[in-house]
């Protein structure tokens, strides 16, 4: 039969079917490439058959793309030929231009934009259904796909690219942080905060969260026993630091739980007290928090003294301090050790000068940073290069900091005012 004798109804039906195939290839390609690889892996491990097929196909992305483009281009070529034939039969020589214009419009709308938009909006149902079709087509068309890949992979190698790079799904620390932050309603906000804090711990050291040496409270064994007994009974801590003369000669720690039976029976004296002292546990200032958390578990310890490279005591860190980095503050500090960040009605913050910079950044949303200082007091001293006085105001990272009270040449309390919002003109200047 002459092709010109084929009824127009059949030709239009064939053209409609070809458009559906073109839409299928375009939409399924976008859907497969838009799949969340981690969610896909989870569904596959749960036994979802469509997810398993999609995961298998995406392991060789080069083959999958070759198969899709092979089918899509073949269909689009047939559409072009069929549309040209219809144009010539309906409009004569002018039909070629008419068919080209109409075909371009229809292919863009129904063969590209619409199906790809749907594929991007609903990737999972489209991709999983299409995977069943592609799994069969891959077996049938594998020789052609293999031949296409032979040429394309050779060209990719000339540019230093390799097809197996597409299957890598490892995330960097910052990328993983972004993924967790974008989890939205899928994870409770409290859990999100904890996950983000755990990831932040990787870049923090014990020096960042330690209680500085100037704030350490302990018992001097050279003191009179009556004075020591008074300090023990009035202590706000369950573990007490013990030293001789100064913190440069630390003996260890004593747990009040071990002293209670002696107190009860009236047998506590200086000799028995010294026998209850456990040797101190020292750690370097550069120890990462994640590592120290494991070290506490391995050493069966809950408290450690932080030392510098010369062995000088810099401060103290407890297991609770590291846990609070994950879950937030869960207990109030003793009254004589109170350190707080209090938000005021005008949006400013009333801050204790001994608070670590990390805590302030987390609460205020600032990005204060220092190579040497760990506390906001240290940051101010580093910025001023002089001793601050009450009433002084300075600008650090566009945050006005107002000194309210000082003690012993250090900032006791200050107010952090809201950040100054600069416009583009200010930035250019």
Coordinates of C-alpha atoms in Angstrom, one line a residue, residues 21-22 24-26 28-29 32-33 53-54 56-58 60-76 127 129-150 152-153:
X21 CA 5.9 7.8 24.1
X22 CA 7.9 11.0 23.9
X24 CA 6.9 9.0 28.8
X25 CA 10.6 9.1 28.0
X26 CA 11.0 12.8 28.9
X28 CA 10.5 9.4 33.3
X29 CA 14.0 10.7 32.7
X32 CA 14.5 9.1 37.8
X33 CA 17.1 11.8 38.0
X53 CA 14.5 -1.6 40.1
X54 CA 15.1 2.1 40.0
X56 CA 19.6 -1.0 40.0
X57 CA 19.1 1.2 36.9
X58 CA 20.6 4.3 38.6
X60 CA 24.7 2.6 35.8
X61 CA 23.4 6.1 35.0
X62 CA 25.3 6.2 31.7
X63 CA 23.4 3.1 30.5
X64 CA 20.1 4.4 31.7
X65 CA 20.5 7.8 30.0
X66 CA 21.6 6.1 26.8
X67 CA 18.5 3.9 26.8
X68 CA 16.2 6.8 27.5
X69 CA 17.7 9.0 24.8
X70 CA 17.8 6.2 22.3
X71 CA 14.1 5.7 22.7
X72 CA 13.2 9.4 22.9
X73 CA 15.2 10.4 19.9
X74 CA 13.9 7.5 17.8
X75 CA 10.3 8.5 18.7
X76 CA 10.9 12.2 18.0
X127 CA 10.1 6.7 38.3
X129 CA 6.4 2.7 37.3
X130 CA 8.9 3.6 34.5
X131 CA 11.6 1.4 36.0
X132 CA 9.5 -1.7 35.3
X133 CA 9.4 -0.7 31.6
X134 CA 13.1 0.2 31.4
X135 CA 14.1 -3.0 33.1
X136 CA 12.6 -4.9 30.2
X137 CA 13.9 -2.5 27.5
X138 CA 17.4 -2.6 29.0
X139 CA 17.5 -6.4 28.4
X140 CA 16.3 -6.0 24.8
X141 CA 18.4 -3.0 23.9
X142 CA 21.5 -3.8 25.8
X143 CA 23.7 -4.4 22.7
X144 CA 22.8 -0.9 21.3
X145 CA 23.2 0.7 24.7
X146 CA 26.6 -0.9 25.2
X147 CA 27.7 0.3 21.8
X148 CA 26.6 3.9 22.5
X149 CA 28.4 3.8 25.9
X150 CA 31.5 2.6 24.3
X152 CA 30.4 8.2 24.9
X153 CA 32.6 6.9 27.7

